[in-house]
Every structure is written in C-alpha cells, then in structure tokens.
C-alpha atoms as a PDB file:
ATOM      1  CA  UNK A   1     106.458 109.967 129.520  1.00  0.00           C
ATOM      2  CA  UNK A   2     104.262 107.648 131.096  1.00  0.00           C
ATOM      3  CA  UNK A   3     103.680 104.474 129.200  1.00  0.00           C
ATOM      4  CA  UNK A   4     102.554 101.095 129.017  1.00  0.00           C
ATOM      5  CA  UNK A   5     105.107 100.844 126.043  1.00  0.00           C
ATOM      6  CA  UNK A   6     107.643  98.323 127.585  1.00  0.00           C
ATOM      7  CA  UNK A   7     108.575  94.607 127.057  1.00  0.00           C
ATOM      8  CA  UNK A   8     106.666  92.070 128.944  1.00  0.00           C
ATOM      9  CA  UNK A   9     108.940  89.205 128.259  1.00  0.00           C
ATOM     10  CA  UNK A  10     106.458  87.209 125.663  1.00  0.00           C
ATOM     11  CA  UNK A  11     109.068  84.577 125.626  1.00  0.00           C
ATOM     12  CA  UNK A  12     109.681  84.469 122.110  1.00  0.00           C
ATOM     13  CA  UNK A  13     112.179  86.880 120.566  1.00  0.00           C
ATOM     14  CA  UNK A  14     113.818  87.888 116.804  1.00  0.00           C
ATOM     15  CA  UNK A  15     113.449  84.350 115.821  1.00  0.00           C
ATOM     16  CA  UNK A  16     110.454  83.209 116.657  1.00  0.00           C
ATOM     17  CA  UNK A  17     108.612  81.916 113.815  1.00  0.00           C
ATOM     18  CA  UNK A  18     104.514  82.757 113.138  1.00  0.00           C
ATOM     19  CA  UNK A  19     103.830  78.763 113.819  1.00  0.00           C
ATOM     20  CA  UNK A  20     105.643  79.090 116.907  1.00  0.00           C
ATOM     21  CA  UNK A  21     103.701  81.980 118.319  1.00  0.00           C
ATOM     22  CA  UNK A  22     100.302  80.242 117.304  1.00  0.00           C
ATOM     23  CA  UNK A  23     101.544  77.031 118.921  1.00  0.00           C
ATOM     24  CA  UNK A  24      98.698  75.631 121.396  1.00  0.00           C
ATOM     25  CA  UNK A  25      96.065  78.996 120.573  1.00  0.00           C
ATOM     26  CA  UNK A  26      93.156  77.592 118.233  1.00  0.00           C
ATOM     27  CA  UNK A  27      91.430  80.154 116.098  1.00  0.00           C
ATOM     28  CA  UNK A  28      88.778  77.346 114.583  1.00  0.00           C
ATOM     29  CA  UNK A  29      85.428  79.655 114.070  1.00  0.00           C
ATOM     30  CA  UNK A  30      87.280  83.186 114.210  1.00  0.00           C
ATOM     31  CA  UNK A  31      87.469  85.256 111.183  1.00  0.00           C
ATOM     32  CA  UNK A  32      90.645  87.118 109.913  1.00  0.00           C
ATOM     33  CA  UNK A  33      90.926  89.692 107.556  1.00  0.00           C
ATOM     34  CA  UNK A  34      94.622  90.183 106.030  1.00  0.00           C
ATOM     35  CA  UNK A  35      95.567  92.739 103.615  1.00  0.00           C
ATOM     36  CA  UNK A  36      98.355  92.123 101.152  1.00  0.00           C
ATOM     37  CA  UNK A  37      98.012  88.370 102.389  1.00  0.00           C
ATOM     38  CA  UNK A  38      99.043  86.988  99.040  1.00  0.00           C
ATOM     39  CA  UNK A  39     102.418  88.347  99.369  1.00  0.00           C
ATOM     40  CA  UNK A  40     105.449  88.387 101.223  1.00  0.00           C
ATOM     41  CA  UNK A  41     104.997  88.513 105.071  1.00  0.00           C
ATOM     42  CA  UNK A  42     101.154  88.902 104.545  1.00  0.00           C
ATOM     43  CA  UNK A  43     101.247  85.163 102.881  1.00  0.00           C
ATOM     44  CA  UNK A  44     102.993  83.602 105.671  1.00  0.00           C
ATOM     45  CA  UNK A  45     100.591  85.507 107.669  1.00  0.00           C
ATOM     46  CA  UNK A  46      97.563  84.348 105.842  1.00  0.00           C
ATOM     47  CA  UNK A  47      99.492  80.816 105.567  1.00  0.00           C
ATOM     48  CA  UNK A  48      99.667  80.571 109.711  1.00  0.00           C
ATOM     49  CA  UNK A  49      96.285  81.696 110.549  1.00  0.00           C
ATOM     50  CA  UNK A  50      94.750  79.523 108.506  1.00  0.00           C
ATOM     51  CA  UNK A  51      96.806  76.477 109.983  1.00  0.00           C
ATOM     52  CA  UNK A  52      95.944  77.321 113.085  1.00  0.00           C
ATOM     53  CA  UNK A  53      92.310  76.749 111.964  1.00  0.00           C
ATOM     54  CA  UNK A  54      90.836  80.589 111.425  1.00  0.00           C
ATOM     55  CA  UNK A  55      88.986  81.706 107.311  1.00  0.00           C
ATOM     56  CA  UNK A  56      91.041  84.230 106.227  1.00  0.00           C
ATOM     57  CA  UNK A  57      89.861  86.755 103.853  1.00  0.00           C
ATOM     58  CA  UNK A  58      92.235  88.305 101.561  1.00  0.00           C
ATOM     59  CA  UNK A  59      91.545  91.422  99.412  1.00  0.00           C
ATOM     60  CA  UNK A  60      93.486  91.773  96.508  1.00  0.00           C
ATOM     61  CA  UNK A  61      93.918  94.351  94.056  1.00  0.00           C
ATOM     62  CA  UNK A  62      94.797  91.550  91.612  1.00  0.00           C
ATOM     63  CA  UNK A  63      92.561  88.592  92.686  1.00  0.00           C
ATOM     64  CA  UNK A  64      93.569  86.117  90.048  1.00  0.00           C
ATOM     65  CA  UNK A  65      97.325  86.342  91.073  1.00  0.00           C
ATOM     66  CA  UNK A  66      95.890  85.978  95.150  1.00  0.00           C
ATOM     67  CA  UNK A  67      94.258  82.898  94.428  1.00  0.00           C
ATOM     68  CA  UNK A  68      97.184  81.423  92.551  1.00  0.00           C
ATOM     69  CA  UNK A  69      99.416  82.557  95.702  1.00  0.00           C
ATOM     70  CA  UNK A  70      96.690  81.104  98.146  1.00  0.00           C
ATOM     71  CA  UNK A  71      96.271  77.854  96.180  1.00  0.00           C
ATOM     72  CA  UNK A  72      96.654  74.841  98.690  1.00  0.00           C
ATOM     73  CA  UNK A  73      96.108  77.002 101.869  1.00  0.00           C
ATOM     74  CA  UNK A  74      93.005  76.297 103.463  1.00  0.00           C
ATOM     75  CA  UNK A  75      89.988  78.549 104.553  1.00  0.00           C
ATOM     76  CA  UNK A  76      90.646  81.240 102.395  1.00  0.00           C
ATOM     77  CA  UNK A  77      89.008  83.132 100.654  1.00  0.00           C
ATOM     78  CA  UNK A  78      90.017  86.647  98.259  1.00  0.00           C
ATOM     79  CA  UNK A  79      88.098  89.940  97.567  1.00  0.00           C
ATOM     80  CA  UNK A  80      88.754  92.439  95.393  1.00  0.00           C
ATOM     81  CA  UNK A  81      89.865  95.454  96.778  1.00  0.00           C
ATOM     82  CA  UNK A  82      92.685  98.311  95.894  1.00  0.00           C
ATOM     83  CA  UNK A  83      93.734 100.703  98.609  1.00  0.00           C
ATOM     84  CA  UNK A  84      94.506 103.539  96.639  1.00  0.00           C
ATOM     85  CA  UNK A  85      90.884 104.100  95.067  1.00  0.00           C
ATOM     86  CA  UNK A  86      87.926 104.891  97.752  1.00  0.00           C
ATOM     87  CA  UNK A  87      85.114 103.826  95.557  1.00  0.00           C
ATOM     88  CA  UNK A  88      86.794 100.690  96.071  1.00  0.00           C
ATOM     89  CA  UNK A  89      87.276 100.127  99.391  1.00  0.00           C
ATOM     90  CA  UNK A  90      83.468 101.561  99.990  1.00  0.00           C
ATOM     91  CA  UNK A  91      82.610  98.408  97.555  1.00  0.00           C
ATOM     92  CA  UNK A  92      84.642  95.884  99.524  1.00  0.00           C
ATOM     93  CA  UNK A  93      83.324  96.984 102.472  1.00  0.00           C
ATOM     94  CA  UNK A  94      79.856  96.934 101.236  1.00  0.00           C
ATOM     95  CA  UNK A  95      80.219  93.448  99.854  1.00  0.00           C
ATOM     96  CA  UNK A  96      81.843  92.423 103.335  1.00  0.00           C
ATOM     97  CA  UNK A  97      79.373  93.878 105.441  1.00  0.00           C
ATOM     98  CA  UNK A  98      76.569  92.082 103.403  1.00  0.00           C
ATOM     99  CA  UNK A  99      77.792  88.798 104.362  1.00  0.00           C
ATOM    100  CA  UNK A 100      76.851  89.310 108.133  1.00  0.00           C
ATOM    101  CA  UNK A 101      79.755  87.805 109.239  1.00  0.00           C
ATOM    102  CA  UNK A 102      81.904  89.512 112.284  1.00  0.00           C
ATOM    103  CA  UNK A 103      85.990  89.864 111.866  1.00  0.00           C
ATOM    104  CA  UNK A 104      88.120  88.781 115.006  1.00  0.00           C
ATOM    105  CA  UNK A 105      91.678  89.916 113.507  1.00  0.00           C
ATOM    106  CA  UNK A 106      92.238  92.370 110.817  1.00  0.00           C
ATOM    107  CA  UNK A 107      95.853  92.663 110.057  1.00  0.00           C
ATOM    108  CA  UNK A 108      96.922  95.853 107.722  1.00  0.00           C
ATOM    109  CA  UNK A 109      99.878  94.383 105.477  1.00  0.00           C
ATOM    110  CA  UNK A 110      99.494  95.494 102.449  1.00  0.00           C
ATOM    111  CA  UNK A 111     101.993  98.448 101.321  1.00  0.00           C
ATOM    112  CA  UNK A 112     104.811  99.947  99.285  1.00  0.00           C
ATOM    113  CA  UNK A 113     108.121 101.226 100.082  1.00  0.00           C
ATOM    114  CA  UNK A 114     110.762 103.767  98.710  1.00  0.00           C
ATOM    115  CA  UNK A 115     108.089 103.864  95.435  1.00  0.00           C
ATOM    116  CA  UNK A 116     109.123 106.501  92.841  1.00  0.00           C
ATOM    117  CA  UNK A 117     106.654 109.602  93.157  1.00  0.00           C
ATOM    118  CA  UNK A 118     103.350 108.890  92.081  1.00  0.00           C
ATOM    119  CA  UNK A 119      99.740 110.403  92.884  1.00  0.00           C
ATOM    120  CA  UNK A 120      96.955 108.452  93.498  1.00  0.00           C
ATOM    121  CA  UNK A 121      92.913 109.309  94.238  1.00  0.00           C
ATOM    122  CA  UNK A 122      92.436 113.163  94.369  1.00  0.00           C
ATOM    123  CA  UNK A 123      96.465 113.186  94.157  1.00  0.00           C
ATOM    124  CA  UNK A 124      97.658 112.171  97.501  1.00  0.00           C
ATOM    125  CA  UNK A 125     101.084 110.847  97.501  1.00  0.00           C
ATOM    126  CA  UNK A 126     100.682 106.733  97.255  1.00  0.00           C
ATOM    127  CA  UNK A 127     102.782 105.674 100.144  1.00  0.00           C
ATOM    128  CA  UNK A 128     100.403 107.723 102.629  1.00  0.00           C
ATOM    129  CA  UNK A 129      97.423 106.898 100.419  1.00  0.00           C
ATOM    130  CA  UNK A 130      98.246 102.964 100.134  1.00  0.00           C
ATOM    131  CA  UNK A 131      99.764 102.150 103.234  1.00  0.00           C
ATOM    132  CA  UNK A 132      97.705 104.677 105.348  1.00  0.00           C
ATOM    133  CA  UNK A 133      94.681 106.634 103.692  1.00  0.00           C
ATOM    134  CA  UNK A 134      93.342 103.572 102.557  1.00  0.00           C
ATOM    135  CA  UNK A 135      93.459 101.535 105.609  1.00  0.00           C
ATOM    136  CA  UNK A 136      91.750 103.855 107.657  1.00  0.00           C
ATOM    137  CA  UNK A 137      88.877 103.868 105.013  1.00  0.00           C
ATOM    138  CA  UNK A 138      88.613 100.446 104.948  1.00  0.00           C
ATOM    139  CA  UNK A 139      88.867  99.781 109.085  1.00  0.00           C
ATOM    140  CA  UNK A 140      85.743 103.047 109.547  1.00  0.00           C
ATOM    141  CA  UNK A 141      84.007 101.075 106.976  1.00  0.00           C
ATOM    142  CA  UNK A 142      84.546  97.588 108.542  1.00  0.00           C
ATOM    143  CA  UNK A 143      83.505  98.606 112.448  1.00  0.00           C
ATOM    144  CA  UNK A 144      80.203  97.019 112.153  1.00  0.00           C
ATOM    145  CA  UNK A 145      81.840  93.780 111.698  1.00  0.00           C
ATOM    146  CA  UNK A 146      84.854  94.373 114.183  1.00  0.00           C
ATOM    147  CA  UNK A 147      82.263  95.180 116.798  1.00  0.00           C
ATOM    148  CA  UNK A 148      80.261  92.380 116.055  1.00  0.00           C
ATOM    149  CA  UNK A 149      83.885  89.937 116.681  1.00  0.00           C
ATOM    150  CA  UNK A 150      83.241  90.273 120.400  1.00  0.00           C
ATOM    151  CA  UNK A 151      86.679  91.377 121.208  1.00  0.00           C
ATOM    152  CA  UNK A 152      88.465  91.981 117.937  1.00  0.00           C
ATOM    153  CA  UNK A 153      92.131  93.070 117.455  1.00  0.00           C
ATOM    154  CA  UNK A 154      93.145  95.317 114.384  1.00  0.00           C
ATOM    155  CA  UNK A 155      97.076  95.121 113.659  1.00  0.00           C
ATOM    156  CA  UNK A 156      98.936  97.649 111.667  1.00  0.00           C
ATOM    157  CA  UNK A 157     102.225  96.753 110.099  1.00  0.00           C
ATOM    158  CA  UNK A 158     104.625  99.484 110.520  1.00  0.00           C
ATOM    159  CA  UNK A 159     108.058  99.299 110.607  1.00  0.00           C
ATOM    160  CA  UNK A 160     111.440 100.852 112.145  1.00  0.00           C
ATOM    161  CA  UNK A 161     111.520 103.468 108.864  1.00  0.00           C
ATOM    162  CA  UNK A 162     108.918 105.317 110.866  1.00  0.00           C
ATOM    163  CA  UNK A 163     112.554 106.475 112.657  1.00  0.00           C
ATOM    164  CA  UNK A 164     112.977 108.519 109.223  1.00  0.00           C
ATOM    165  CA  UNK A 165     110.050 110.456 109.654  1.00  0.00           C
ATOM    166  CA  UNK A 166     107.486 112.068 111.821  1.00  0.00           C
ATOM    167  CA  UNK A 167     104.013 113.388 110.085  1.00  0.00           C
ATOM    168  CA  UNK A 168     105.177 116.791 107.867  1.00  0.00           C
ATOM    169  CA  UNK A 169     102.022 118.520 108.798  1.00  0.00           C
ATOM    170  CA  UNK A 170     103.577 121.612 106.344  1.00  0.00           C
ATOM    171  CA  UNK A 171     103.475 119.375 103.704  1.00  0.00           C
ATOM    172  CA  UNK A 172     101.550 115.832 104.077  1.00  0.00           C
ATOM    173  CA  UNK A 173     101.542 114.990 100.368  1.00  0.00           C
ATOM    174  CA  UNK A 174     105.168 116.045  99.829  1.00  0.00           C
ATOM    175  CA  UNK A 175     103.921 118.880  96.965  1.00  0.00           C
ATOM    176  CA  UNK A 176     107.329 120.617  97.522  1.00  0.00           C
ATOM    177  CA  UNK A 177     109.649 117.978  96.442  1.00  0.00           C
ATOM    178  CA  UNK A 178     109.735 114.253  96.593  1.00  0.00           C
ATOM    179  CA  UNK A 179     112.165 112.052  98.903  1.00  0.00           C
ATOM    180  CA  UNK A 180     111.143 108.491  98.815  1.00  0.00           C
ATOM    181  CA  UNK A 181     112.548 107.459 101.812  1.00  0.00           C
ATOM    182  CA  UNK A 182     111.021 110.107 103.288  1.00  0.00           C
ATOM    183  CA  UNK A 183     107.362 109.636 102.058  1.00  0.00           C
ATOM    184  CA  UNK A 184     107.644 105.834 103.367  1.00  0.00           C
ATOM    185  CA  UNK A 185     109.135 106.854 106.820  1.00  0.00           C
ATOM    186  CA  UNK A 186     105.788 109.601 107.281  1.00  0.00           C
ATOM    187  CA  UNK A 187     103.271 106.264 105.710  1.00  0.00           C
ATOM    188  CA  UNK A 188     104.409 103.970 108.674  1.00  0.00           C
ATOM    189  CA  UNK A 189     104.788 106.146 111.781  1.00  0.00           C
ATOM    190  CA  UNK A 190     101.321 107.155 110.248  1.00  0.00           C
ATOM    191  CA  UNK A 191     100.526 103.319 110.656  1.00  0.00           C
ATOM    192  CA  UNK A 192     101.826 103.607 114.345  1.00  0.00           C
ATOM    193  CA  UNK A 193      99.840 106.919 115.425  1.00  0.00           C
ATOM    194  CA  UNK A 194      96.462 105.245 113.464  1.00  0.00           C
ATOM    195  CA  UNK A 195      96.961 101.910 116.029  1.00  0.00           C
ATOM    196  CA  UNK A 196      97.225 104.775 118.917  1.00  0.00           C
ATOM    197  CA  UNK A 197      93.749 106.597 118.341  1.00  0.00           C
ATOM    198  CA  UNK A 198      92.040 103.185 116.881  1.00  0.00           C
ATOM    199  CA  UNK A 199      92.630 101.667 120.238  1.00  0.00           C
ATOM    200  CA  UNK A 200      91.133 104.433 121.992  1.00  0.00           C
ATOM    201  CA  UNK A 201      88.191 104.719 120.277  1.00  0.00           C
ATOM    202  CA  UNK A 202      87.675 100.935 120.163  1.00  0.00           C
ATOM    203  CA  UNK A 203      88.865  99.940 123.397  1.00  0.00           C
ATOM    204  CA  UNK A 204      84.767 100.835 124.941  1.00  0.00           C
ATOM    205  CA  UNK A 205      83.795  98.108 122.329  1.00  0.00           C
ATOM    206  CA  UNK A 206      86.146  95.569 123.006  1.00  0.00           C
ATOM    207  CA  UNK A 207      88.344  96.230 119.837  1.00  0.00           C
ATOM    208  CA  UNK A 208      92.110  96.981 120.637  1.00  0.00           C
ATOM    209  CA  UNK A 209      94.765  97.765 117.854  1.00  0.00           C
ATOM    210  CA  UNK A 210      98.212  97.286 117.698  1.00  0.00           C
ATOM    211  CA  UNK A 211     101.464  98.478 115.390  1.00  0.00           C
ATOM    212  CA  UNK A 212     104.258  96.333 114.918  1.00  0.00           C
ATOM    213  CA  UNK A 213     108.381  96.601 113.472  1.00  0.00           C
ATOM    214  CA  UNK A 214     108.166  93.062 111.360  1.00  0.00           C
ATOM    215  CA  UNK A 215     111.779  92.934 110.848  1.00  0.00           C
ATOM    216  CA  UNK A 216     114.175  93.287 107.892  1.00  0.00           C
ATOM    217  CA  UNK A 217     113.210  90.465 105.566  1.00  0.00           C
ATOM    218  CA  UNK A 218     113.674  90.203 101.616  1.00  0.00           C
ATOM    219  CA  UNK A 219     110.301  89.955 100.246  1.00  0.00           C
ATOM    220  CA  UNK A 220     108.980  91.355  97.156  1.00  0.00           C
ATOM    221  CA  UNK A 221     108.693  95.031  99.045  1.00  0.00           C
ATOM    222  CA  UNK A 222     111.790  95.750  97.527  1.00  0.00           C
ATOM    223  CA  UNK A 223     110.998  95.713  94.398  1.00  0.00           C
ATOM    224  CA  UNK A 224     111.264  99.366  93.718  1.00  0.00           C
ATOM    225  CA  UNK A 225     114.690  98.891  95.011  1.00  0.00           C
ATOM    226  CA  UNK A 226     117.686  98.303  92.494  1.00  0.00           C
ATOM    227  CA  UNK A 227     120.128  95.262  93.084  1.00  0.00           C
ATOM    228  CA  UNK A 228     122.951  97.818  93.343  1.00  0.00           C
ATOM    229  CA  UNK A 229     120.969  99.595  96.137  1.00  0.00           C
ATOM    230  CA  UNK A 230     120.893  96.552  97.668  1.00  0.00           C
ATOM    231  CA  UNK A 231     124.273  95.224  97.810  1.00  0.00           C
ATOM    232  CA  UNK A 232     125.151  99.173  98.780  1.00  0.00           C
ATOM    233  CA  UNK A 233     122.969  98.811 101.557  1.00  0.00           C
ATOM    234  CA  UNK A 234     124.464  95.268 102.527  1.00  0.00           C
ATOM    235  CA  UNK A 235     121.431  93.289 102.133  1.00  0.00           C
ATOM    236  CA  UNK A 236     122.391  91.309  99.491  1.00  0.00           C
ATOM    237  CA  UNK A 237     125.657  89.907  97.576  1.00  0.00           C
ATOM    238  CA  UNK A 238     126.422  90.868  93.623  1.00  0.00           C
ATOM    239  CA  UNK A 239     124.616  87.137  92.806  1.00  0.00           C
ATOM    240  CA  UNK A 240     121.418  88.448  94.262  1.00  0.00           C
ATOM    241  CA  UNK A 241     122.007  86.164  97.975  1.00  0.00           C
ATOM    242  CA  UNK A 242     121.215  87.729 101.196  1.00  0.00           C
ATOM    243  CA  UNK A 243     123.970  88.921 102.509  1.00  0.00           C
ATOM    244  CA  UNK A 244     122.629  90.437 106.263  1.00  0.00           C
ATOM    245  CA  UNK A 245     122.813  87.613 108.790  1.00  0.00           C
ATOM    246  CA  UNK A 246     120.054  90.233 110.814  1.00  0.00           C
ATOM    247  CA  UNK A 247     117.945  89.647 108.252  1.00  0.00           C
ATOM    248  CA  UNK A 248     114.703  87.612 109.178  1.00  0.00           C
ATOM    249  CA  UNK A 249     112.706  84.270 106.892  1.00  0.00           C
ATOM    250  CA  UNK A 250     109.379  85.743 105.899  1.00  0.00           C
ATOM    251  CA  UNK A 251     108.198  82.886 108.393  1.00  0.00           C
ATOM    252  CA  UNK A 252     109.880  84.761 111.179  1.00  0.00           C
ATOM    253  CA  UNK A 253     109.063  88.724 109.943  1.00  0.00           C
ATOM    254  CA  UNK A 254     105.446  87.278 110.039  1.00  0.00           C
ATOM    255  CA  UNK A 255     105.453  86.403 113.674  1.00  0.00           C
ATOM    256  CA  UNK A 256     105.146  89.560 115.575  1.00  0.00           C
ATOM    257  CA  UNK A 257     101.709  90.756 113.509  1.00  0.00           C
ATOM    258  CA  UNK A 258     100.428  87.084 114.226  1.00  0.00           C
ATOM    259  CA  UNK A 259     101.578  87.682 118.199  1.00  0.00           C
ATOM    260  CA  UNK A 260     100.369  90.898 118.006  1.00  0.00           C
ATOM    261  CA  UNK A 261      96.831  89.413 116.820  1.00  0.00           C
ATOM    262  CA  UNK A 262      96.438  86.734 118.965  1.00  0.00           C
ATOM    263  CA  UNK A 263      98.980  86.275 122.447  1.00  0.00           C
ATOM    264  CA  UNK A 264      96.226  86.319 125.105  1.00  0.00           C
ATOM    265  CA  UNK A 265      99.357  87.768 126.908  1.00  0.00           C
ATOM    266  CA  UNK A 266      97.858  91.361 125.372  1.00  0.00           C
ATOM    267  CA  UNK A 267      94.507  90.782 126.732  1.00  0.00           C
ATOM    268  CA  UNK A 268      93.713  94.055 127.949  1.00  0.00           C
ATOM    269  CA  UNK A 269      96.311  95.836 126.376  1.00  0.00           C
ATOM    270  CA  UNK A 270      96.286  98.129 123.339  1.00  0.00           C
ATOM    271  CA  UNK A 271      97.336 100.971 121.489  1.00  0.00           C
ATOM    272  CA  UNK A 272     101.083  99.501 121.790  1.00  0.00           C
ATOM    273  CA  UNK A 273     103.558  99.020 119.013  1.00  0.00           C
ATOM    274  CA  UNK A 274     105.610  95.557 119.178  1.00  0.00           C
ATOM    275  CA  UNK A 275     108.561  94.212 117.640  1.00  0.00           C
ATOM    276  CA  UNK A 276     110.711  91.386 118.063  1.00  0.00           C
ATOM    277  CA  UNK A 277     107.237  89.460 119.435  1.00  0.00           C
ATOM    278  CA  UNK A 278     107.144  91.708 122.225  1.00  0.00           C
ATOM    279  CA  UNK A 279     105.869  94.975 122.960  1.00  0.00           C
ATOM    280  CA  UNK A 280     108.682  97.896 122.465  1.00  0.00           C
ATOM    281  CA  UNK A 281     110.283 100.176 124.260  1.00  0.00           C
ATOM    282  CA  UNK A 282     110.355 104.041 123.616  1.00  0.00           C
ATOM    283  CA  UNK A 283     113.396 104.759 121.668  1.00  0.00           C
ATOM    284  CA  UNK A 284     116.128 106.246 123.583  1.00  0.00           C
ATOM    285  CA  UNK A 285     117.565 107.999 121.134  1.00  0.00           C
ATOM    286  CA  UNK A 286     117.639 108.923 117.788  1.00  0.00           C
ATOM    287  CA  UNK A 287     119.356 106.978 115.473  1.00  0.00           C
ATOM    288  CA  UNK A 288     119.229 103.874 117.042  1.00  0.00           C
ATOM    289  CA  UNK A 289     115.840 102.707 114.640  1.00  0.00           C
ATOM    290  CA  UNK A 290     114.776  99.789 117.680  1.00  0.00           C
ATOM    291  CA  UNK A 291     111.784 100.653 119.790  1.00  0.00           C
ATOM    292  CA  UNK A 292     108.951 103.498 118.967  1.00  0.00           C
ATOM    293  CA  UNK A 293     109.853 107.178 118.286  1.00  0.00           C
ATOM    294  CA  UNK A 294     107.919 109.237 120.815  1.00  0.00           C
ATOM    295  CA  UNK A 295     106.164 111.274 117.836  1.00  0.00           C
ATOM    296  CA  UNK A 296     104.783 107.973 116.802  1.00  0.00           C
ATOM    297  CA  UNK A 297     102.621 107.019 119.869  1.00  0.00           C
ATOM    298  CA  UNK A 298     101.836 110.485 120.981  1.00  0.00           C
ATOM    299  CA  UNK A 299      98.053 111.174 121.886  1.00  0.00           C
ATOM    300  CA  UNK A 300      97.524 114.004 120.413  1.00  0.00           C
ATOM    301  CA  UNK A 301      99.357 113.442 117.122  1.00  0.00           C
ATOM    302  CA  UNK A 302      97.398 110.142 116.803  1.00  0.00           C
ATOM    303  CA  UNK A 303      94.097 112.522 117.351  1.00  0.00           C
ATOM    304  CA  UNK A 304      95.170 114.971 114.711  1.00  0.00           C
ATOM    305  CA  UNK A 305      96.321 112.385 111.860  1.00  0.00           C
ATOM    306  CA  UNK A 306      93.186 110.669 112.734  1.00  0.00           C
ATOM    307  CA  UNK A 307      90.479 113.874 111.653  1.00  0.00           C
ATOM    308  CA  UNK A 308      93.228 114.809 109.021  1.00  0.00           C
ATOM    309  CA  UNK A 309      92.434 111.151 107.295  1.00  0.00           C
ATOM    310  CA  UNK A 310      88.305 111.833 108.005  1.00  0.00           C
ATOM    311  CA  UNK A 311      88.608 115.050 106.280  1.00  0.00           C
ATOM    312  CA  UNK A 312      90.261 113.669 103.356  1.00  0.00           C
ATOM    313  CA  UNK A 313      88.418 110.038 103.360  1.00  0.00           C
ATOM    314  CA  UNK A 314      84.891 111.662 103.879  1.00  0.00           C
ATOM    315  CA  UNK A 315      84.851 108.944 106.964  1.00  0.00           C
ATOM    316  CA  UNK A 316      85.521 107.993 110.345  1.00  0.00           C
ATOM    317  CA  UNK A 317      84.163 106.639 113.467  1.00  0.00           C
ATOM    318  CA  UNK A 318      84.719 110.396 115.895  1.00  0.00           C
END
C-alpha cells in the first residue's frame, strides 16, 4: 500500500498541549467553525483557537448551556444546530451562508459513544447519524463558505475505536441487533473514510481534510458509560479518580485536531489521519488500536460511504 500515511516528526508528541501547538501561528481574521465546542475536547478546542486570536462559531443543540460554557472566552459566537435532524442542519447552514462570511477551519467534534440503541431522522442508528450523517450534511451545505476561506482545512475527530469496526455494508443501521461498541467503532472509521474522499474532492479548491485519534481523555463522552464500567475498564478508581496514567488532560486530547487544523507543516498534505500530533502510521496489525486500519483510508471505501451518505442526506458535492 502506497501511502503518504507516515509520521513526519511534527515535534510535538502525546503530550503536547493545544496552546503548545498554536504557539507562534496567529489566526487573527480567520474563521473557525467547531462542533461540540462547548464540551469536552471541543471546549478546549474552541478555548485555544480563540486565544490564538481566530472567531469561533459554535453550533449547539442546546445554545443556552454553549454560551454558559463559552462565557469568558473571546470571539465566540453559538448557533443553533442538532446533528441528528436535517431540517436543521439545512437551517444552520442557511443562516451561516447568509452571513457572507468564509470558514478557514471547521473541526467535526461533536459526537456520542457506546449510546444505548436509539433511532434518529428517518431511523438511522444515532452514532452513524450524529457523529457521521450529520456532518457530512452540514460540510456539503457549508462548501460555499469553505471555498470562499482561500485554503480551508476541515478536521474530523475520529478515534482509535474505528479499530472495532469497519463499515457493515450488510447492515449500516445495525437493524439485526444492536452492539454499542460496535455502532461507535463503524461512526468513527466512518469519520476517517469521510476525511479520505473530502480531501479529494476539495483538494482542486484548496480545501484539505484531515481525521485524527484525540487520545483517551475523561470528558463528559462517557457519560453513557457506568462508573463500574469504568473502573472494569481501568480508567478510573472506585472514588471516581482517573486511574490510567495513559490517559490525556482535555488540554492535551485537544491538540492533535488543533495541529491537524493549523501546522503549516501539512501544507499540501491531506486526506491523512493523525494522532499523537503527528500524522499516523498504517496499523500493522490488528489489535494493536495505534495508527489507521487500512479499511479506514481506503479509496474506494471512502468513495462508496461517501454516495451512501448523498443517497440518504439528499446532498453532496459529486
């Protein structure tokens, strides 16, 4: 397999922090859009952009509780938006689009994980409608104002669970039984193959995309998980304290979407998934879970999940 998929030695690593990465780049004047940027990584996300002087617009499904979140952070601003329902990323967008203005980053946070079953829209399964589905509505709807950034970069936030799962093209919306784990696994190496055919079709325009591994951090993504789980798993102690010394700050899960957004060291580059603040290597092996699954950043499974999401969306760019 011949890829571009390989480290470049960014010089930051698993402990880099998002301030550190932004450290000496300026983003006065550029635009970011960050979804789920009220929460979690997306806050610290939102919280480091805007420090390093870019307006960052945040949709939120629950705008009051954003602007609380976002209360002391400069150049922000929040929209109300909810991934799951189409008529309301078409409004968004709409809204968005009427403003003239052109996005330079948007970074695709927002998500759920190991969610009990539950159908969303038409009755797609909500981890592939939230985390993917929606996403690609909302980017199709957006390229006006991505080509219009002069040179934008979209960032998808994936993660090492796409190890769990490649796409079930015999059954997408899991209508023959239900594994949680499962359904989240398909949602982000469905966030990894959307970076790969994004990039292609963007890269004529100037508009490259990117997929990312954040890290293991404790944010409120767990919160479909029970304690027990957790202390099963090793994350955390009985008293609720993190107990994995692999585990990252949300200051440090947040830095390899805001590398991935801005390192001039990717000038040029694209269609790549990163980790660690670095691009990643091809995964040996299975089982491992570091680096990118081959399924994940193959061409023509990028191509297919891409028309699959225009057939059920009603849009895409080709």
């Amino acid at each position: 397999m011949t890829t571009a998929q390989h480290k470049i030695g960014s010089g930051f690593g698993a402990r880099s922090t998002a301030e550190e990465v932004l450290n000496g780049i300026d983003l006065s004047g550029r635009l970011a859009l960050v979804t789920g940027g009220y929460s979690g990584l997306g806050l610290e996300t939102t919280r480091a952009l805007a420090n390093a002087g870019a307006h960052v617009v945040v949709p939120a499904r629950r705008p009051a509780d954003a602007e609380a979140a976002l209360a002391g952070i400069p150049r922000t601003e929040v929209g109300e938006l909810d991934l799951a329902d189409l008529a309301s990323v078409e409004a968004f967008a709409d809204r968005f689009l009427g403003s003239g203005r052109p996005i330079d980053i948007l970074i695709a946070s927002a998500g759920i994980m190991a969610a009990p079953e539950r159908r969303v829209g038409p009755g797609w399964e909500s981890h592939f409608a939230i985390c993917h589905l929606g996403h690609h509505a909302l980017v199709n709807r957006l390229w006006p104002a991505l080509k219009a950034g002069g040179g934008a970069r979209v960032v998808t936030v994936a993660s090492s669970g796409h190890h769990s799962s490649p796409m079930r093209w015999d059954d997408v919306q899991f209508e023959r039984g239900y594994d949680r784990w499962l359904a989240y696994g398909q949602a982000k190496t469905a966030n990894v193959l959307f970076a790969v055919h994004l990039d292609k079709l963007g890269a004529e325009h100037g508009i490259r995309a990117f997929s990312l591994h954040p890290g293991a951090i404790l944010t409120p993504l767990q919160r479909h998980l029970r304690p027990e789980e957790m202390v099963e798993r090793g994350w955390i102690d009985e008293h609720g304290n993190q107990a994995d010394p692999d585990f990252k700050s949300p200051e440090q899960g947040a830095a390899t979407q805001v590398w991935a957004a801005t390192s001039p060291r990717l000038d040029g580059m694209g269609g790549l998934y990163c980790e660690d603040c670095d691009i990643a290597e091809v995964a040996a092996e299975e089982g491992e879970w570091v680096g990118v699954r081959p399924y994940a950043i193959d061409a023509g499974e990028a191509e297919r999940l891409w028309k699959f999401s225009a057939d059920l969306t009603g849009v895409s760019l080709g």
